[in-house]
Tab-separated table of C-alpha atoms in Angstrom:
chain	number	residue	atom	x	y	z
A	288	MET	CA	6.864	24.270	7.294
A	289	PRO	CA	4.352	21.476	6.492
A	290	PRO	CA	4.192	20.365	2.846
A	291	VAL	CA	1.641	22.245	0.765
A	292	LYS	CA	-1.380	19.958	0.308
A	293	ARG	CA	-2.842	19.770	-3.154
A	294	THR	CA	-6.532	20.203	-2.502
A	295	ASN	CA	-7.821	19.832	-6.040
A	296	SER	CA	-10.092	16.838	-5.455
A	297	ASP	CA	-10.837	16.814	-9.164
A	298	ASP	CA	-7.304	15.550	-9.791
A	299	PRO	CA	-7.271	11.730	-9.787
A	300	ILE	CA	-3.546	11.636	-8.907
A	301	SER	CA	-3.823	13.651	-5.695
A	302	THR	CA	-7.170	12.006	-4.861
A	303	LEU	CA	-5.630	8.543	-5.116
A	304	VAL	CA	-2.541	9.593	-3.112
A	305	ASP	CA	-4.847	10.965	-0.427
A	306	LEU	CA	-7.046	7.834	-0.325
A	307	LEU	CA	-4.113	5.398	-0.333
A	308	SER	CA	-2.318	7.272	2.444
A	309	ARG	CA	-5.269	6.490	4.745
A	310	LEU	CA	-4.397	2.773	4.575
A	311	PRO	CA	-2.532	1.252	7.531
A	312	GLY	CA	1.247	1.514	7.219
A	313	ILE	CA	1.034	3.725	4.110
A	314	GLY	CA	2.409	7.260	4.451
A	315	GLU	CA	2.102	10.025	1.877
A	316	LYS	CA	5.420	9.126	0.201
A	317	SER	CA	4.465	5.447	-0.166
A	318	ALA	CA	1.052	6.480	-1.503
A	319	GLN	CA	2.777	8.659	-4.133
A	320	ARG	CA	5.133	5.825	-5.017
A	321	MET	CA	2.194	3.443	-5.398
A	322	THR	CA	0.223	5.930	-7.508
A	323	PHE	CA	3.083	6.583	-9.929
A	324	HIS	CA	3.777	2.860	-10.096
A	325	ILE	CA	0.166	2.318	-11.150
A	326	LEU	CA	0.542	5.088	-13.758
A	327	ARG	CA	3.585	3.345	-15.237
A	328	GLN	CA	1.730	0.023	-15.596
A	329	ASP	CA	-0.545	-1.090	-18.376
A	330	ARG	CA	-3.907	0.729	-18.056
A	331	ALA	CA	-5.553	-2.670	-17.518
A	332	TYR	CA	-3.936	-2.869	-14.077
A	333	ALA	CA	-5.649	0.291	-12.772
A	334	ALA	CA	-8.910	-0.962	-14.286
A	335	ALA	CA	-8.510	-4.376	-12.580
A	336	LEU	CA	-7.802	-2.680	-9.232
A	337	ALA	CA	-10.841	-0.415	-9.631
A	338	ASP	CA	-13.003	-3.414	-10.530
A	339	ALA	CA	-11.801	-5.493	-7.552
A	340	LEU	CA	-12.517	-2.534	-5.228
A	341	THR	CA	-15.974	-1.998	-6.700
A	342	ARG	CA	-16.807	-5.679	-6.243
A	343	LEU	CA	-15.279	-5.644	-2.748
A	344	GLY	CA	-17.552	-2.788	-1.712
A	345	ARG	CA	-20.604	-4.225	-3.444
A	346	ASP	CA	-20.418	-8.032	-3.160
A	347	VAL	CA	-18.530	-8.892	0.017
A	348	GLN	CA	-20.650	-9.860	3.027
A	349	ALA	CA	-20.448	-12.163	6.042
A	350	CYS	CA	-21.178	-15.838	5.272
A	351	SER	CA	-24.413	-16.749	7.077
A	352	GLU	CA	-22.835	-20.072	8.158
A	353	CYS	CA	-19.250	-19.391	9.289
A	354	HIS	CA	-19.280	-15.546	9.291
A	355	ASN	CA	-16.176	-15.385	7.106
A	356	LEU	CA	-16.206	-12.503	4.590
A	357	THR	CA	-17.222	-13.767	1.172
A	358	HIS	CA	-18.764	-12.758	-2.145
A	359	GLN	CA	-20.977	-15.868	-2.099
A	360	ASN	CA	-23.374	-17.060	0.563
A	361	PRO	CA	-22.708	-19.677	1.916
A	362	CYS	CA	-18.985	-19.171	1.240
A	363	ALA	CA	-16.803	-21.495	-0.839
A	364	LEU	CA	-15.339	-23.112	2.296
A	365	CYS	CA	-18.773	-23.929	3.761
A	366	ARG	CA	-19.964	-25.348	0.425
A	367	ASP	CA	-16.857	-27.494	-0.132
A	368	GLN	CA	-18.027	-31.137	0.213
A	369	ARG	CA	-14.446	-32.405	0.463
A	370	ARG	CA	-13.843	-30.702	3.797
A	371	ASP	CA	-14.158	-32.685	7.021
A	372	PRO	CA	-17.507	-31.783	8.682
A	373	ALA	CA	-16.422	-33.336	11.992
A	374	VAL	CA	-13.883	-30.601	12.822
A	375	LEU	CA	-14.626	-26.915	13.385
A	376	CYS	CA	-11.851	-24.358	13.800
A	377	VAL	CA	-12.829	-21.182	15.691
A	378	VAL	CA	-10.863	-18.040	14.716
A	379	ALA	CA	-11.186	-14.386	15.699
A	380	THR	CA	-11.091	-12.736	12.246
A	381	PRO	CA	-11.240	-13.507	8.511
A	382	GLN	CA	-7.490	-12.687	8.387
A	383	ASP	CA	-6.806	-15.418	10.957
A	384	LEU	CA	-8.925	-17.836	8.922
A	385	MET	CA	-6.843	-16.960	5.854
A	386	ALA	CA	-3.627	-17.614	7.800
A	387	VAL	CA	-4.828	-21.045	9.037
A	388	GLU	CA	-6.015	-21.918	5.531
A	389	ALA	CA	-2.689	-20.838	3.986
A	390	CYS	CA	-0.636	-23.155	6.256
A	391	GLY	CA	-2.201	-26.087	4.407
A	392	GLU	CA	-2.569	-28.290	7.521
A	393	TYR	CA	-6.311	-27.952	8.049
A	394	ARG	CA	-9.176	-29.442	6.045
A	395	GLY	CA	-12.166	-28.971	8.359
A	396	HIS	CA	-14.703	-26.153	8.650
A	397	TYR	CA	-14.379	-22.720	10.279
A	398	HIS	CA	-16.261	-20.321	12.503
A	399	VAL	CA	-15.291	-16.627	12.657
A	400	LEU	CA	-16.047	-14.938	16.003
A	401	GLY	CA	-15.569	-11.411	14.683
A	402	GLY	CA	-13.175	-10.466	17.504
A	403	LEU	CA	-12.208	-11.523	21.028
A	404	LEU	CA	-13.826	-10.920	24.412
A	405	SER	CA	-12.505	-7.628	25.753
A	406	PRO	CA	-14.209	-6.124	28.823
A	407	LEU	CA	-11.973	-3.032	28.495
A	408	GLU	CA	-13.264	-2.326	25.000
A	409	GLY	CA	-16.798	-3.302	25.955
A	410	VAL	CA	-16.876	-6.503	23.873
A	411	GLY	CA	-18.900	-9.161	25.661
A	412	PRO	CA	-20.125	-12.594	24.400
A	413	GLU	CA	-23.159	-10.970	22.721
A	414	GLY	CA	-20.788	-8.793	20.636
A	415	LEU	CA	-19.260	-11.914	19.020
A	416	ASN	CA	-20.712	-14.664	16.819
A	417	ILE	CA	-20.978	-17.064	19.770
A	418	GLN	CA	-24.739	-17.730	19.730
A	419	PRO	CA	-24.556	-18.638	15.990
A	420	LEU	CA	-21.675	-21.007	16.894
A	421	ILE	CA	-23.849	-22.830	19.440
A	422	THR	CA	-26.707	-23.021	16.924
A	423	ARG	CA	-24.326	-24.476	14.322
A	424	LEU	CA	-22.972	-27.069	16.761
A	425	SER	CA	-26.495	-28.243	17.563
A	426	ARG	CA	-27.078	-28.742	13.814
A	427	MET	CA	-23.702	-30.165	12.716
A	428	GLU	CA	-22.077	-33.476	13.671
A	429	VAL	CA	-18.915	-31.866	15.045
A	430	LYS	CA	-16.549	-34.129	17.011
A	431	GLU	CA	-13.823	-31.571	17.700
A	432	VAL	CA	-13.755	-27.801	18.065
A	433	ILE	CA	-10.253	-26.313	17.656
A	434	LEU	CA	-9.838	-22.915	19.293
A	435	ALA	CA	-7.270	-21.047	17.147
A	436	LEU	CA	-7.204	-17.765	19.069
A	437	ARG	CA	-4.043	-15.784	19.623
A	438	PRO	CA	-2.109	-16.222	22.875
A	439	SER	CA	-2.918	-12.801	24.385
A	440	VAL	CA	-4.969	-11.798	27.437
A	441	GLU	CA	-8.088	-11.467	25.256
A	442	GLY	CA	-7.353	-14.679	23.322
A	443	GLU	CA	-6.754	-16.653	26.510
A	444	SER	CA	-9.903	-15.493	28.238
A	445	THR	CA	-12.009	-16.048	25.097
A	446	SER	CA	-10.587	-19.579	24.790
A	447	PHE	CA	-11.307	-20.227	28.465
A	448	TYR	CA	-14.863	-18.912	28.116
A	449	LEU	CA	-15.523	-20.989	24.976
A	450	LYS	CA	-14.010	-24.154	26.470
A	451	ARG	CA	-16.453	-23.982	29.390
A	452	LEU	CA	-19.384	-23.108	27.139
A	453	LEU	CA	-18.747	-25.725	24.442
A	454	SER	CA	-17.497	-28.698	26.468
A	455	PRO	CA	-21.049	-29.952	27.211
A	456	LEU	CA	-21.936	-29.681	23.501
A	457	VAL	CA	-19.014	-31.369	21.751
A	458	ALA	CA	-16.802	-34.405	22.465
A	459	LYS	CA	-13.479	-32.573	22.250
A	460	VAL	CA	-12.465	-28.901	22.579
A	461	THR	CA	-8.771	-28.288	21.767
A	462	ARG	CA	-6.481	-25.268	21.461
A	463	ILE	CA	-3.604	-24.682	19.062
A	464	ALA	CA	-0.146	-25.029	20.625
A	465	SER	CA	1.780	-22.071	21.952
A	466	GLY	CA	5.584	-22.254	22.151
A	467	ILE	CA	8.842	-21.282	20.478
A	468	PRO	CA	8.192	-20.321	16.821
A	469	MET	CA	10.027	-22.302	14.128
A	470	GLY	CA	13.550	-20.937	13.713
A	471	GLY	CA	13.236	-19.012	16.990
A	472	GLU	CA	15.930	-19.049	19.679
A	473	LEU	CA	15.254	-20.260	23.235
A	474	GLU	CA	17.727	-17.626	24.386
A	475	TYR	CA	15.538	-14.794	23.105
A	476	ALA	CA	12.123	-16.279	23.896
A	477	ASP	CA	10.150	-14.468	26.590
A	478	LYS	CA	9.535	-16.325	29.852
A	479	VAL	CA	5.828	-16.927	29.292
A	480	THR	CA	6.396	-18.421	25.836
A	481	LEU	CA	9.137	-20.695	27.157
A	482	ALA	CA	6.941	-21.746	30.095
A	483	ARG	CA	4.179	-22.528	27.597
A	484	ALA	CA	6.542	-24.543	25.441
A	485	LEU	CA	7.550	-26.593	28.483
A	486	THR	CA	3.988	-27.163	29.697
A	487	GLY	CA	2.961	-28.177	26.179
A	488	ARG	CA	5.833	-30.677	25.731
A	489	HIS	CA	5.034	-33.930	23.956
A	490	LEU	CA	6.755	-37.263	23.235
A	491	ALA	CA	9.704	-36.814	20.845
B	43	MET	CA	6.168	-25.304	2.282
B	44	PRO	CA	4.997	-22.241	0.336
B	45	PRO	CA	1.595	-20.827	1.327
B	46	VAL	CA	-1.329	-22.252	-0.612
B	47	LYS	CA	-2.414	-19.606	-3.145
B	48	ARG	CA	-6.110	-18.972	-3.472
B	49	THR	CA	-6.655	-19.022	-7.206
B	50	ASN	CA	-10.351	-18.197	-7.289
B	51	SER	CA	-10.103	-15.007	-9.386
B	52	ASP	CA	-13.851	-14.566	-8.991
B	53	ASP	CA	-13.283	-13.659	-5.341
B	54	PRO	CA	-12.804	-9.886	-4.962
B	55	ILE	CA	-10.868	-10.318	-1.693
B	56	SER	CA	-8.136	-12.556	-3.114
B	57	THR	CA	-8.136	-10.602	-6.392
B	58	LEU	CA	-7.511	-7.336	-4.544
B	59	VAL	CA	-4.830	-8.919	-2.324
B	60	ASP	CA	-3.112	-10.243	-5.441
B	61	LEU	CA	-3.285	-6.892	-7.290
B	62	LEU	CA	-2.152	-4.835	-4.288
B	63	SER	CA	0.789	-7.149	-3.598
B	64	ARG	CA	2.194	-6.220	-7.020
B	65	LEU	CA	2.730	-2.639	-5.820
B	66	PRO	CA	6.269	-1.619	-4.830
B	67	GLY	CA	7.048	-2.306	-1.165
B	68	ILE	CA	3.778	-4.196	-0.611
B	69	GLY	CA	4.071	-7.887	0.278
B	70	GLU	CA	1.200	-10.351	0.510
B	71	LYS	CA	0.707	-9.719	4.247
B	72	SER	CA	0.518	-5.925	3.770
B	73	ALA	CA	-1.880	-6.414	0.863
B	74	GLN	CA	-4.122	-8.546	3.103
B	75	ARG	CA	-3.937	-5.948	5.850
B	76	MET	CA	-4.886	-3.194	3.390
B	77	THR	CA	-7.756	-5.244	1.944
B	78	PHE	CA	-9.292	-6.030	5.337
B	79	HIS	CA	-8.794	-2.409	6.378
B	80	ILE	CA	-10.790	-1.345	3.311
B	81	LEU	CA	-13.487	-3.905	4.215
B	82	ARG	CA	-13.788	-2.415	7.704
B	83	GLN	CA	-14.277	1.128	6.344
B	84	ASP	CA	-17.451	2.747	5.132
B	85	ARG	CA	-18.348	1.308	1.700
B	86	ALA	CA	-17.911	4.823	0.263
B	87	TYR	CA	-14.148	4.522	0.766
B	88	ALA	CA	-13.781	1.483	-1.540
B	89	ALA	CA	-16.017	3.261	-4.049
B	90	ALA	CA	-13.883	6.426	-3.889
B	91	LEU	CA	-10.699	4.387	-4.386
B	92	ALA	CA	-12.242	2.543	-7.342
B	93	ASP	CA	-13.361	5.844	-8.860
B	94	ALA	CA	-9.936	7.483	-8.447
B	95	LEU	CA	-8.287	4.451	-10.088
B	96	THR	CA	-10.759	4.446	-12.967
B	97	ARG	CA	-10.147	8.142	-13.580
B	98	LEU	CA	-6.383	7.627	-13.183
B	99	GLY	CA	-6.394	4.990	-15.902
B	100	ARG	CA	-8.770	6.918	-18.164
B	101	ASP	CA	-7.992	10.618	-17.742
B	102	VAL	CA	-4.329	10.994	-16.828
B	103	GLN	CA	-1.971	11.942	-19.663
B	104	ALA	CA	1.219	13.945	-20.182
B	105	CYS	CA	0.702	17.732	-20.321
B	106	SER	CA	1.577	18.890	-23.848
B	107	GLU	CA	3.434	21.872	-22.363
B	108	CYS	CA	5.484	20.686	-19.372
B	109	HIS	CA	5.035	16.872	-19.754
B	110	ASN	CA	3.847	16.526	-16.164
B	111	LEU	CA	1.122	13.892	-15.690
B	112	THR	CA	-2.285	15.551	-15.514
B	113	HIS	CA	-5.993	15.028	-16.042
B	114	GLN	CA	-6.247	18.364	-17.876
B	115	ASN	CA	-4.268	19.614	-20.840
B	116	PRO	CA	-2.484	22.000	-20.389
B	117	CYS	CA	-2.105	21.100	-16.708
B	118	ALA	CA	-3.164	23.294	-13.779
B	119	LEU	CA	0.426	24.460	-13.194
B	120	CYS	CA	0.908	25.561	-16.817
B	121	ARG	CA	-2.439	27.389	-16.813
B	122	ASP	CA	-1.822	29.163	-13.500
B	123	GLN	CA	-1.394	32.873	-14.385
B	124	ARG	CA	0.018	33.677	-10.944
B	125	ARG	CA	3.169	31.639	-11.536
B	126	ASP	CA	6.371	33.381	-12.629
B	127	PRO	CA	6.848	32.766	-16.369
B	128	ALA	CA	10.496	33.888	-16.213
B	129	VAL	CA	11.720	30.796	-14.314
B	130	LEU	CA	11.602	27.209	-15.531
B	131	CYS	CA	12.510	24.293	-13.265
B	132	VAL	CA	13.658	21.128	-15.054
B	133	VAL	CA	12.944	17.864	-13.200
B	134	ALA	CA	13.367	14.204	-14.133
B	135	THR	CA	9.926	12.849	-13.165
B	136	PRO	CA	6.417	13.927	-12.085
B	137	GLN	CA	7.298	12.667	-8.567
B	138	ASP	CA	10.274	15.071	-8.457
B	139	LEU	CA	7.985	17.905	-9.606
B	140	MET	CA	5.593	17.040	-6.797
B	141	ALA	CA	8.473	17.116	-4.277
B	142	VAL	CA	9.675	20.558	-5.472
B	143	GLU	CA	6.107	21.862	-5.454
B	144	ALA	CA	5.496	20.497	-1.927
B	145	CYS	CA	8.518	22.340	-0.456
B	146	GLY	CA	6.644	25.605	-1.121
B	147	GLU	CA	9.750	27.572	-2.201
B	148	TYR	CA	9.114	27.646	-5.936
B	149	ARG	CA	6.520	29.628	-7.902
B	150	GLY	CA	7.784	29.347	-11.489
B	151	HIS	CA	6.999	26.844	-14.237
B	152	TYR	CA	8.236	23.275	-14.738
B	153	HIS	CA	9.526	20.952	-17.418
B	154	VAL	CA	9.522	17.177	-16.891
B	155	LEU	CA	12.278	15.322	-18.777
B	156	GLY	CA	10.754	11.885	-18.263
B	157	GLY	CA	14.030	10.429	-16.945
B	158	LEU	CA	17.774	11.043	-16.999
B	159	LEU	CA	20.444	10.385	-19.618
B	160	SER	CA	21.733	6.850	-19.090
B	161	PRO	CA	23.980	5.324	-21.774
B	162	LEU	CA	23.973	2.017	-19.846
B	163	GLU	CA	20.185	1.769	-20.071
B	164	GLY	CA	20.187	3.087	-23.623
B	165	VAL	CA	18.529	6.424	-22.755
B	166	GLY	CA	19.939	9.178	-24.980
B	167	PRO	CA	18.780	12.807	-25.431
B	168	GLU	CA	16.112	11.721	-27.938
B	169	GLY	CA	14.602	9.443	-25.267
B	170	LEU	CA	13.853	12.458	-23.029
B	171	ASN	CA	11.639	15.551	-23.475
B	172	ILE	CA	14.652	17.724	-24.425
B	173	GLN	CA	13.587	18.845	-27.912
B	174	PRO	CA	10.204	20.022	-26.510
B	175	LEU	CA	12.169	21.938	-23.838
B	176	ILE	CA	14.161	23.804	-26.512
B	177	THR	CA	10.956	24.554	-28.428
B	178	ARG	CA	9.351	25.902	-25.237
B	179	LEU	CA	12.353	28.104	-24.449
B	180	SER	CA	12.202	29.641	-27.937
B	181	ARG	CA	8.542	30.490	-27.287
B	182	MET	CA	8.664	31.584	-23.644
B	183	GLU	CA	10.421	34.563	-22.069
B	184	VAL	CA	12.482	32.481	-19.655
B	185	LYS	CA	15.308	34.268	-17.804
B	186	GLU	CA	16.461	31.353	-15.667
B	187	VAL	CA	16.401	27.588	-16.050
B	188	ILE	CA	16.874	25.728	-12.752
B	189	LEU	CA	18.147	22.169	-13.161
B	190	ALA	CA	16.647	20.196	-10.250
B	191	LEU	CA	18.105	16.779	-11.075
B	192	ARG	CA	19.324	14.371	-8.448
B	193	PRO	CA	23.029	14.287	-7.555
B	194	SER	CA	23.840	10.874	-9.094
B	195	VAL	CA	26.024	9.908	-12.065
B	196	GLU	CA	23.014	10.143	-14.393
B	197	GLY	CA	21.757	13.374	-12.813
B	198	GLU	CA	25.184	14.997	-13.026
B	199	SER	CA	25.759	14.094	-16.659
B	200	THR	CA	22.238	15.159	-17.636
B	201	SER	CA	22.775	18.506	-15.861
B	202	PHE	CA	26.123	18.926	-17.615
B	203	TYR	CA	24.596	18.106	-20.996
B	204	LEU	CA	21.659	20.492	-20.473
B	205	LYS	CA	23.866	23.313	-19.190
B	206	ARG	CA	25.923	23.215	-22.421
B	207	LEU	CA	22.825	22.886	-24.586
B	208	LEU	CA	20.731	25.613	-22.911
B	209	SER	CA	23.376	28.239	-22.094
B	210	PRO	CA	23.165	29.842	-25.562
B	211	LEU	CA	19.369	30.009	-25.303
B	212	VAL	CA	18.753	31.449	-21.837
B	213	ALA	CA	20.444	34.120	-19.680
B	214	LYS	CA	20.997	31.913	-16.633
B	215	VAL	CA	21.187	28.144	-16.101
B	216	THR	CA	21.424	27.152	-12.416
B	217	ARG	CA	21.466	23.898	-10.432
B	218	ILE	CA	19.964	23.159	-7.032
B	219	ALA	CA	22.502	22.944	-4.199
B	220	SER	CA	23.988	19.667	-3.038
B	221	GLY	CA	25.297	19.355	0.533
B	222	ILE	CA	24.546	18.112	4.017
B	223	PRO	CA	20.784	17.559	4.426
B	224	MET	CA	19.000	19.513	7.174
B	225	GLY	CA	19.477	17.755	10.506
B	226	GLY	CA	22.273	15.614	9.013
B	227	GLU	CA	25.616	15.067	10.760
B	228	LEU	CA	28.916	16.074	9.141
B	229	GLU	CA	30.448	13.068	10.895
B	230	TYR	CA	28.250	10.645	8.942
B	231	ALA	CA	28.171	12.482	5.603
B	232	ASP	CA	29.925	10.705	2.736
B	233	LYS	CA	33.069	12.340	1.342
B	234	VAL	CA	31.524	13.463	-1.941
B	235	THR	CA	28.590	15.157	-0.211
B	236	LEU	CA	30.912	16.947	2.193
B	237	ALA	CA	33.184	18.033	-0.671
B	238	ARG	CA	30.079	19.348	-2.469
B	239	ALA	CA	28.961	21.220	0.626
B	240	LEU	CA	32.395	22.887	0.854
B	241	THR	CA	32.552	23.781	-2.836
B	242	GLY	CA	29.026	25.181	-2.657
B	243	ARG	CA	29.733	27.338	0.439
B	244	HIS	CA	28.161	30.808	0.539
B	245	LEU	CA	28.386	33.929	2.696
B	246	ALA	CA	26.947	33.333	6.160
């Protein structure tokens, strides 16, 4: 017998449980746990969450320069004068940008494609922010474009496509390394990753 | 090296990631995934979430009758005339009430204790909604009190305490059965559960 659904949409508890359980990886039990956790907190916490969500829905847009999601246009990264304007890192999504930024190794600018080429899903070059990338490159003094796309079929073919397209426009087009992750075991690495690690070997 | 924290509290994306990652079972990566999922949805979804949270923080209170959390007082369950007023189910928390209600087997009223007796954590009878329970029983025509408390040290001692306290006031005080869960294996059941299942045996 399926659990009886509370359908009273007037009830903020069941409404919130219902809305939260639509999030990825959140089932009904987790949504309940989250809701009752929120109820046990200071009321200011629920208010802060509501406010952040309201502003998220109202203020967040794509940056007209790099196409990252932002509440300011141009975004804080594009406006930051301390960043190196000679390097441009191309990523698929704002999440990937956030991951690169969080590693702390990169101080150049970004360009968000908004996805990867995928003929199967009907995503061609015109479905990505590739034309705006070319326009930016013609305007900026970029010496190196770093392709930071994931090592998958789509990532590989997008990198290949962009390398051919951008090589005439910029001095250097590079790709991030693929290989054994830190702490990973050679024994358990798949063949392709190990082959990549070997091909990408460098002086010790 | 720990990930660089974005501290710009003006940014709704990082604010929401930060707030969501304080929820139980939600790490920073899950919070990011949830936030970008919300950004990909229709804007109405973020607005609905914000509204539910605002109402949660503003409208939800303890029902003056059963002490369940509710946006109305008395709550919908207490006001429901179709429910059997002769049976009262005592639970520890609103989550437990929701679980009993969802199983669809129960049509009586509820009483939420707000926790379990726990001398170690300094929770005595006066720290729970026990006096209000006695007051309710003197007012209502209850024939059976069902103790639906979890089979743990605290649950057992609270059940024991309530059985002694309520027996003079009500014709029947019962406890929910403890035993092998549906689909569970006898082979993997712990000794106490199996002993409980044997003690609680009934005619087949």
